[in-house]
Coordinates of C-alpha atoms and ligand atoms in Angstrom, one line a residue:
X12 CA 188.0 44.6 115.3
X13 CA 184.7 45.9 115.8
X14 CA 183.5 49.2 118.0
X15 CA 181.4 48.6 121.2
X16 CA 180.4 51.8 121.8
X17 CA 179.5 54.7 120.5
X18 CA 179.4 58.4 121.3
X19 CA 176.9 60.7 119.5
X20 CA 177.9 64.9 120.3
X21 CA 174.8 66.8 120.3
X22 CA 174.2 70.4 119.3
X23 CA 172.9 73.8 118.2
X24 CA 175.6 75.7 120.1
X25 CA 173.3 78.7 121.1
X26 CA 171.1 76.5 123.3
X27 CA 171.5 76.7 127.3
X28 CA 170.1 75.6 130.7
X29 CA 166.9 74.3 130.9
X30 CA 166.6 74.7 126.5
X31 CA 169.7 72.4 126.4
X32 CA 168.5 69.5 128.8
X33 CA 165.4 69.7 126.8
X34 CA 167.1 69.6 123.3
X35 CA 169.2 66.5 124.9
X36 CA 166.1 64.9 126.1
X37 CA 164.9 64.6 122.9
X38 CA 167.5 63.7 121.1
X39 CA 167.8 60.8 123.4
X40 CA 164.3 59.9 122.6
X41 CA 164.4 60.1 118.8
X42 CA 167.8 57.6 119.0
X43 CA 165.7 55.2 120.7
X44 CA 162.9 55.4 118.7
X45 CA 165.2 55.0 115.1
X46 CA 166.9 51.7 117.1
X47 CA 164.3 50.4 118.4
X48 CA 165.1 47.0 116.4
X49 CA 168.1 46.8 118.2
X50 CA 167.2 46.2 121.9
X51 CA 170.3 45.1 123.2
X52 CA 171.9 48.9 123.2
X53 CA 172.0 50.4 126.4
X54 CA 172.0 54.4 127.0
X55 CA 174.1 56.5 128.9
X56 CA 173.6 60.5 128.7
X57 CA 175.8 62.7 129.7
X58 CA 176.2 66.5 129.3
X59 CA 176.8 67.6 125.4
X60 CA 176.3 63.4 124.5
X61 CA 174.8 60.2 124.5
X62 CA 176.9 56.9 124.6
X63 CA 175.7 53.4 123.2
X64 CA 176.9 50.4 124.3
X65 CA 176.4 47.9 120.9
X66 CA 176.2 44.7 122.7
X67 CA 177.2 42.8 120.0
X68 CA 175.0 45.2 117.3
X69 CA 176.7 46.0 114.4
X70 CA 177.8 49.6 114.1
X71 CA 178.1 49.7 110.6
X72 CA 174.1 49.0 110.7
X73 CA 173.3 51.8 112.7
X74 CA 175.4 54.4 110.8
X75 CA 172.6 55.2 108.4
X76 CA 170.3 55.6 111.2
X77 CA 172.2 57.7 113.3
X78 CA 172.8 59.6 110.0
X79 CA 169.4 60.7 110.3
X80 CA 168.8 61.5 113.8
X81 CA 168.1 65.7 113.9
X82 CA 170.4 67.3 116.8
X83 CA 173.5 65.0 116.8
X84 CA 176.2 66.9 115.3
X85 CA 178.7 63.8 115.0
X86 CA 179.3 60.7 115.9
X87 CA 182.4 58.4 116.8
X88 CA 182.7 54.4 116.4
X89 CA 184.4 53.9 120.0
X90 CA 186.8 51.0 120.9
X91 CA 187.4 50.0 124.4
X92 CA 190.4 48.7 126.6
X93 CA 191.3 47.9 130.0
X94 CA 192.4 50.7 132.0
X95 CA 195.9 49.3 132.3
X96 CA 198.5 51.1 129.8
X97 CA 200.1 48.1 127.7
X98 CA 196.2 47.4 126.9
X99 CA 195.5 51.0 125.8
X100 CA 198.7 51.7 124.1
X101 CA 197.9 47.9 122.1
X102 CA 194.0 49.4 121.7
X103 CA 195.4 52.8 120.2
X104 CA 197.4 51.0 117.8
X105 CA 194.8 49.2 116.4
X106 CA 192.4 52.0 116.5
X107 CA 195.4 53.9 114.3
X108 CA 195.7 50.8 112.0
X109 CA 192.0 50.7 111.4
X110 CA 192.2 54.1 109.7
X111 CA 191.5 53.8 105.5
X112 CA 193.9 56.6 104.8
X113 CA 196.9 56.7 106.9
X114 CA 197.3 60.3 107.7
X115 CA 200.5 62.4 108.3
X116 CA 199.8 64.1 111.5
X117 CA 198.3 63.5 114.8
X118 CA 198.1 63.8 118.3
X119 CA 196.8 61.7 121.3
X120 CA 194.0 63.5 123.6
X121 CA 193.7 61.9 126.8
X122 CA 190.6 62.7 129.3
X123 CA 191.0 61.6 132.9
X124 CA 187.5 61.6 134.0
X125 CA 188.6 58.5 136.6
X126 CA 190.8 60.4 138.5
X127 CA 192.3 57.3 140.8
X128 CA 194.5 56.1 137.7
X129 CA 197.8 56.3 138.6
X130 CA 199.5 58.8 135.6
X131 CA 198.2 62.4 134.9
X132 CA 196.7 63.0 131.4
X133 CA 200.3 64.2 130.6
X134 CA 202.5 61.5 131.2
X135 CA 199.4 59.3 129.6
X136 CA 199.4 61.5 126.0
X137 CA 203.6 60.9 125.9
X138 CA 203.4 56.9 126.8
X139 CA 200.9 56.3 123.9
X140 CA 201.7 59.2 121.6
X141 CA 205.2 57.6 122.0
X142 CA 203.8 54.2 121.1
X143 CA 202.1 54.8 117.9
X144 CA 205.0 56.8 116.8
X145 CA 207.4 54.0 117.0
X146 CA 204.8 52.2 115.0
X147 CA 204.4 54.9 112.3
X148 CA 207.9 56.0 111.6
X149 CA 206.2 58.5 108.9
X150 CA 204.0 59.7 111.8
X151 CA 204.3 63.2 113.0
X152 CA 202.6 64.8 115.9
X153 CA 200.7 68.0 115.5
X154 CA 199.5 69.5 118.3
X155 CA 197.7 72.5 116.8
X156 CA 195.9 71.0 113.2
X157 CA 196.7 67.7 113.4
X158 CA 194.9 65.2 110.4
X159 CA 193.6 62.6 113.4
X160 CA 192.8 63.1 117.0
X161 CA 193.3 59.8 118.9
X162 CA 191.2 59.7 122.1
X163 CA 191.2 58.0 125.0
X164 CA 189.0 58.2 127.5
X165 CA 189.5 57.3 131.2
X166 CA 186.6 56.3 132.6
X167 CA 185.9 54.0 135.8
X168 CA 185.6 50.9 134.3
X169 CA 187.4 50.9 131.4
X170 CA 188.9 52.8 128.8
X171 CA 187.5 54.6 125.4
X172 CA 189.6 55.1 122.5
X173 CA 188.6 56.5 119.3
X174 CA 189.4 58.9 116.4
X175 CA 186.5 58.6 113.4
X176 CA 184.6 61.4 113.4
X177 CA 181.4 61.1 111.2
X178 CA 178.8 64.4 110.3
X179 CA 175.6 63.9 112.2
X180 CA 172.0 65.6 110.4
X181 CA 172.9 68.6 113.0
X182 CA 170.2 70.8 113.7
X183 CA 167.1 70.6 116.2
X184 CA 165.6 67.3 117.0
X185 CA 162.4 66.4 115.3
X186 CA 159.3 68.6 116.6
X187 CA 161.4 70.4 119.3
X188 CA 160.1 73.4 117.5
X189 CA 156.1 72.0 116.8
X190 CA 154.8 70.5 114.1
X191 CA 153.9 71.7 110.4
X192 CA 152.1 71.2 107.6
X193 CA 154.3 70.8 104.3
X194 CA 152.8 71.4 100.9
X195 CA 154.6 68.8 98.9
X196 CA 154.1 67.8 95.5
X197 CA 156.5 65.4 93.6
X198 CA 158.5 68.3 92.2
X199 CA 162.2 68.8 93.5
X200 CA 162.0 71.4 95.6
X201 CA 159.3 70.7 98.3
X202 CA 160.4 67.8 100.0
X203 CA 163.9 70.0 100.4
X204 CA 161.4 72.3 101.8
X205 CA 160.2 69.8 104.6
X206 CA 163.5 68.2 104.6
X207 CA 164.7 71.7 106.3
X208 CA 161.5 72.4 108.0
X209 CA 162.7 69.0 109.5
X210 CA 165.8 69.8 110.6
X211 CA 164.6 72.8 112.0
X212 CA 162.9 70.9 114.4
X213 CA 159.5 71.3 112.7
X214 CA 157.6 68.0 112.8
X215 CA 155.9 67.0 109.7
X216 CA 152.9 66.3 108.3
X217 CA 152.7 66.8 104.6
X218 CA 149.5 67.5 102.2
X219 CA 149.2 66.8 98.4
X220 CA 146.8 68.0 95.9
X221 CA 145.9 65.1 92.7
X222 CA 144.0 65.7 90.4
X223 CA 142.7 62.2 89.8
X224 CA 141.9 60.7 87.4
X225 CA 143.2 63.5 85.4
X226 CA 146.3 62.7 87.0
X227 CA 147.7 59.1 87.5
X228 CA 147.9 56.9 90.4
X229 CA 151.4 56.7 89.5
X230 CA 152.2 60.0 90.5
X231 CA 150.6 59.7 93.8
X232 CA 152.5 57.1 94.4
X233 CA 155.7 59.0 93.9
X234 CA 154.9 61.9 96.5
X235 CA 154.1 58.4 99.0
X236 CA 157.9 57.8 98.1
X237 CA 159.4 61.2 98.9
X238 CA 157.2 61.0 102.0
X239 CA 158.9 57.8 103.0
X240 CA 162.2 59.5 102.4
X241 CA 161.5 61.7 104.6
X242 CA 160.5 59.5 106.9
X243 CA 163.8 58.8 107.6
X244 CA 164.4 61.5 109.5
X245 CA 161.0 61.0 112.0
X246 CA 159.7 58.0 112.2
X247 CA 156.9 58.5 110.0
X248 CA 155.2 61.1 108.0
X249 CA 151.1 61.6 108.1
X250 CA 150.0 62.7 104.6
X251 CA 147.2 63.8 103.5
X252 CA 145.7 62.9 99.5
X253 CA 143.5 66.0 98.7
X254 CA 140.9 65.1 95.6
X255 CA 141.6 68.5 93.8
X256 CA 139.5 67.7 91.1
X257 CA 136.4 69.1 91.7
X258 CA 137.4 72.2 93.2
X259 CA 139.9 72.4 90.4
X260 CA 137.1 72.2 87.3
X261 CA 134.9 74.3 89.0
X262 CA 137.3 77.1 89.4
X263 CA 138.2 76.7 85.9
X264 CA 134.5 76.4 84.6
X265 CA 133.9 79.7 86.3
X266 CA 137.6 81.6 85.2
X267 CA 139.6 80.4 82.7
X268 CA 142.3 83.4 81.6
X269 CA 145.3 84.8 83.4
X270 CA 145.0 84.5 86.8
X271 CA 143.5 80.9 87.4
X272 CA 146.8 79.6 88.4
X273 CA 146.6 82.2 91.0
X274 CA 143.2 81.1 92.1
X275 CA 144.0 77.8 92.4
X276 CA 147.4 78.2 94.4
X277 CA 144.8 80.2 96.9
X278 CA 142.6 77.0 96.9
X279 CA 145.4 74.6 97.4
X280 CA 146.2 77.5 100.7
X281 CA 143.3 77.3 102.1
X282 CA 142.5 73.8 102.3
X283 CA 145.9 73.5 103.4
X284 CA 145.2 75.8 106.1
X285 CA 142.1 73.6 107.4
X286 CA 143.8 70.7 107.4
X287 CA 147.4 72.7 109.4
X288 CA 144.4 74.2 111.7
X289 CA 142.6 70.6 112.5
X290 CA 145.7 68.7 112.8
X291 CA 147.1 71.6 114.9
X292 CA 150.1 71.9 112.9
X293 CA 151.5 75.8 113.6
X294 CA 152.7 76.7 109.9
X295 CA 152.6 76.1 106.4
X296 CA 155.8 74.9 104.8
X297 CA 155.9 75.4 101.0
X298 CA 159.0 74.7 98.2
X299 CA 158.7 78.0 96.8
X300 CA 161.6 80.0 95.7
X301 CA 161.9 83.9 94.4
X302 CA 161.5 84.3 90.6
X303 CA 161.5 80.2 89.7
X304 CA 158.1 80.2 88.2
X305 CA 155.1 82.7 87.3
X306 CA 153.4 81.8 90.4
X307 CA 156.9 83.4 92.7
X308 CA 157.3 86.4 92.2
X309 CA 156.7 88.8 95.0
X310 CA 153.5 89.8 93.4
X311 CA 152.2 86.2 93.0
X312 CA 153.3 84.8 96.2
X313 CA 151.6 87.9 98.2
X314 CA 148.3 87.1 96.3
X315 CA 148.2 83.8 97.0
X316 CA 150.1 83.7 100.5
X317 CA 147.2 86.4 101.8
X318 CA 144.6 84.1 102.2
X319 CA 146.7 82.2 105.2
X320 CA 146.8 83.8 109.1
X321 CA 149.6 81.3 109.6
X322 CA 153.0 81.5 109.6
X323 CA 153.9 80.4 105.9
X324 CA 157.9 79.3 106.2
X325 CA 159.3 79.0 102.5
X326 CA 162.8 77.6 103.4
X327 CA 164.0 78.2 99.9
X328 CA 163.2 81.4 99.1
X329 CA 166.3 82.6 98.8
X330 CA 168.1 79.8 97.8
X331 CA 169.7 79.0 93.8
X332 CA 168.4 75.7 91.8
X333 CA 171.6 74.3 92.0
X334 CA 171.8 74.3 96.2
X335 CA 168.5 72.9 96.4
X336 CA 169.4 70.1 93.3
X337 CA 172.6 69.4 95.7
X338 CA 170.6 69.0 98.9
X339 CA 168.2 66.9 96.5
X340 CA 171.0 64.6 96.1
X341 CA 172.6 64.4 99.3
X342 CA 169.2 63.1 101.1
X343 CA 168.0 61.1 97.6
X344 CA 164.8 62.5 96.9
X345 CA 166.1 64.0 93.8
X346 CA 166.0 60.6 91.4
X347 CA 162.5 60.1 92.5
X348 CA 161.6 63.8 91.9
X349 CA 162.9 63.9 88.4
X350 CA 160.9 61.4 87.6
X351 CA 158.1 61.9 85.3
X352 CA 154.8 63.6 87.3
X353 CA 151.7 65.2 86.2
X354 CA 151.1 68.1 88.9
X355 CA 147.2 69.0 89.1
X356 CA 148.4 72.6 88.7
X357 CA 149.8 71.5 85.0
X358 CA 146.5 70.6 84.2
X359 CA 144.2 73.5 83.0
X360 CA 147.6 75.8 82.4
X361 CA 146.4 79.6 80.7
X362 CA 148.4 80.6 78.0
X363 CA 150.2 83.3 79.8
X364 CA 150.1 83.3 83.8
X365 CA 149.7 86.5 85.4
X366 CA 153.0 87.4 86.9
X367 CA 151.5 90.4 88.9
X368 CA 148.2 90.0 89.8
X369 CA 146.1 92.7 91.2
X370 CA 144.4 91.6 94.3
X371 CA 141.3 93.7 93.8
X372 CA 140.4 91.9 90.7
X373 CA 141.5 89.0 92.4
X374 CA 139.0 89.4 95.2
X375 CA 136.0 90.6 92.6
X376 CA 136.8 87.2 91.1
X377 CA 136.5 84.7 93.6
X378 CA 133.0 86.9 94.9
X379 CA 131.8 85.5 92.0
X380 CA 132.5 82.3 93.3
X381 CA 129.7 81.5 96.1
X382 CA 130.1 77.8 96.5
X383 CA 134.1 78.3 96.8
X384 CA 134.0 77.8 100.6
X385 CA 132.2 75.1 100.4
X386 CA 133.4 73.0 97.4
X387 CA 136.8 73.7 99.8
X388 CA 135.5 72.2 103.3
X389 CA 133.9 69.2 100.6
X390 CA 137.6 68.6 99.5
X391 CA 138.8 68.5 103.3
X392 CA 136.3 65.8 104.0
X393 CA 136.9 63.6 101.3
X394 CA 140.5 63.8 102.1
X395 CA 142.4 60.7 102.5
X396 CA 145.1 59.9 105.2
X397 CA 148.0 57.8 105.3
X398 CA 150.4 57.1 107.5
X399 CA 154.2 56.5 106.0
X400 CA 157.0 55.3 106.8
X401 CA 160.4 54.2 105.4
X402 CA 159.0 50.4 104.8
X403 CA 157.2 52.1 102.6
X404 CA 159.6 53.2 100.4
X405 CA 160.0 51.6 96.9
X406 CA 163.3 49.7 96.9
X407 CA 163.5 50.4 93.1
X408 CA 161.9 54.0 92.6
X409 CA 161.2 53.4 89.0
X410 CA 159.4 50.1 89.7
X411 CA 156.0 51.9 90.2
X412 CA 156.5 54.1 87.1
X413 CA 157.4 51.5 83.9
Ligands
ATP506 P1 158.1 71.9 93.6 O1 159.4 71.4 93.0 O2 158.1 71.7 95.1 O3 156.9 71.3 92.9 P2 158.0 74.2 92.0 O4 159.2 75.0 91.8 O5 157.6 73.2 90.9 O6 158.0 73.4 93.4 P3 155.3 75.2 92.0 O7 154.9 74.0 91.2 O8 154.9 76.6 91.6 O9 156.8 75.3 92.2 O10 154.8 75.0 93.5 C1 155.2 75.9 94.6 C2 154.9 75.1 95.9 O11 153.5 74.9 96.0 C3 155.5 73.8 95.9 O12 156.9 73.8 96.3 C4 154.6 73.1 96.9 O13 155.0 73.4 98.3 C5 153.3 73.6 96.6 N1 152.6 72.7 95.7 C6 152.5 72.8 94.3 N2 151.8 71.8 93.8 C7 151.4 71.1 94.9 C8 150.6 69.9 95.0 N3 150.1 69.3 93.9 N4 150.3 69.4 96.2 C9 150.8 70.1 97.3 N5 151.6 71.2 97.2 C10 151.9 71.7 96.1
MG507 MG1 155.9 71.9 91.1

């Protein structure tokens, strides 16, 4: 037995009026866009949900699409009957057998939306309640918590019936809120950065700083990956290969104690900046978190965050390793980010990083520095851009590594 349709519940509670058709609207759109490949599916969208009708495509195929679609807050595999009651109360059965773990409780929730069928909602919940009862003798009905709700849906043609409820991604669908520019390197924690600057419906285009040939292809090659993981979640993710190098040595030629790290974090800003600014993304999204390194404490992140007018959205501040590794996990970039990586900012490390810098020194510092502006806007222009996508995404992350 195999669902024909399905029915995906769409969310962020808050959200009214014209905010809510809008929010639905684009949900829509990002569901067509993720099944594309699948042609025959036909739409229907109704208030609070969308409703596919498979045609013959495979749900289980679709699940780990739907997965990733921003806004749906679950989703249910949906089997159909005739809207005659021996073919429902056969349907619910088999919708009840279908389940892996045969629960104890459960009650039948019938909606009447045709109104011209002949029993009331009522007299419908006893007849097939009834039925799958006499089938389950272990069965009991719970009308308050029960384990499964079975549904059926009366609708004019025929009727739904359903009780797997999967999690949706949740949250705002992809760029409802704009766009952004992530700062992601191959460490853990900033793709969990744009990953929530994702779901927040913050469309994403992501920046990286290498320091090649200092640093190896290889780990350019792994921030491609995480970008095509999070992919996933929009279609496809423009990012942009920053040659750090030069701008990097310089720096370090000119300053080489305490506070380079600092100096170069404000490079990496900057340029970041210019390319938010010409790519009109509205923000900067960065994987920093209070107290994990030198470089974030409130001191550090103040000195280097300064030299940015836009908004500078740091999802995990305030968030512990361990949530971060978990959220790592659950959307698979953490494998790939554990793998081994030489980040530009490794390269030149001082042997003690300033964990309160003073801005005034700071500032003298970089005056020191004419050519700073323009050994930045040189890096912006030699910058390369890719698009990627999940096709992209090595099957076998450690193939590109050993
Ligand atoms: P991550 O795990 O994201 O690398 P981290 O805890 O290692 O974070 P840092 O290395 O101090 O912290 O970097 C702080 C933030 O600066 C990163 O989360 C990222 O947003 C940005 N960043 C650091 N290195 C790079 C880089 N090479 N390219 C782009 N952004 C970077
Ligand atoms: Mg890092």
């Amino acid at each position: 037995m195999k669902p024909e349709q399905v029915v995906l519940r769409l969310g962020e509670l808050t959200l009214k009026g014209r905010n809510r058709h809008r929010f639905e609207k684009m949900v829509l759109e990002q569901v067509r866009k993720v099944l594309r490949p699948y042609p025959v599916i036909k739409y229907t969208k109704e208030f609070g949900r969308i409703t596919l009708r498979l045609n013959g495509t495979d749900y289980e195929t679709i699940v780990p699409l739907l997965r990733k679609v921003f806004g749906i807050t679950s989703f249910s595999p949906v089997y159909t009957a005739e809207l005659e009651l021996g073919q429902m109360k056969q349907m619910a059965l088999q919708v009840m057998h279908s389940i892996e773990q045969p629960p104890v409780t459960f009650k039948v929730n019938v909606r009447r939306a045709n109104k011209s069928f002949p029993m009331d909602s009522q007299e419908l919940n006893r007849e097939i309640g009834g039925h799958v009862l006499r089938a389950f003798p272990a069965l009991k009905v719970d009308v308050k918590r029960p384990e499964v709700e079975l549904r059926v849906e009366l609708r004019e043609q025929e009727a739904l019936i359903y009780c797997a409820v999967e999690r949706g991604a949740g949250g705002f669908p992809i760029g409802s809120n704009g766009k952004a520019m992530l700062m992601l390197s191959g460490g853990i924690d900033s793709p969990i950065a744009g990953y929530l600057a994702m779901r927040q419906g913050l469309r994403i285009e992501a920046v990286h700083f290498h320091s090649y040939p200092f640093t190896s292809e290889r780990s350019q090659q792994k921030v491609k990956d995480l970008a095509a993981k999070l992919s996933g979640y929009s279609g496809s993710i423009r990012l942009h290969m920053v040659p750090f190098t030069d701008v990097q040595t310089r720096i370090h030629q000119a300053y080489n104690k305490n506070l380079l790290i600092t100096l170069l974090r404000r490079a990496m800003m900057r340029i970041a900046q210019k390319l938010a600014e010409s790519h009109e993304a509205g923000a900067l999204v960065t994987g920093e978190s209070l107290g994990q390194v030198a470089s974030q404490t409130l001191a550090s992140m103040n000195a280097i965050g300064s030299v940015v007018h836009l908004p500078l959205i740091r999802p995990l501040i305030c968030m512990e390793k361990q949530e971060i590794i978990d959220i790592a996990q659950s959307i698979d970039t953490f494998e790939l980010s554990i793998l081994p990586y030489e980040d530009c900012c490794t390269l030149f490390l001082p042997p003690s990083p300033s964990t309160n810098p003073n801005m005034k020194v700071i500032e003298s510092i970089e005056s020191g520095m004419p050519w700073l502006e323009e050994a930045l806007n040189d890096a912006v222009l030699r910058t390369e851009s890719v698009w990627i996508d999940t096709k992209q995404e090595a099957n076998d992350p450690f193939s590109s590594f050993f």
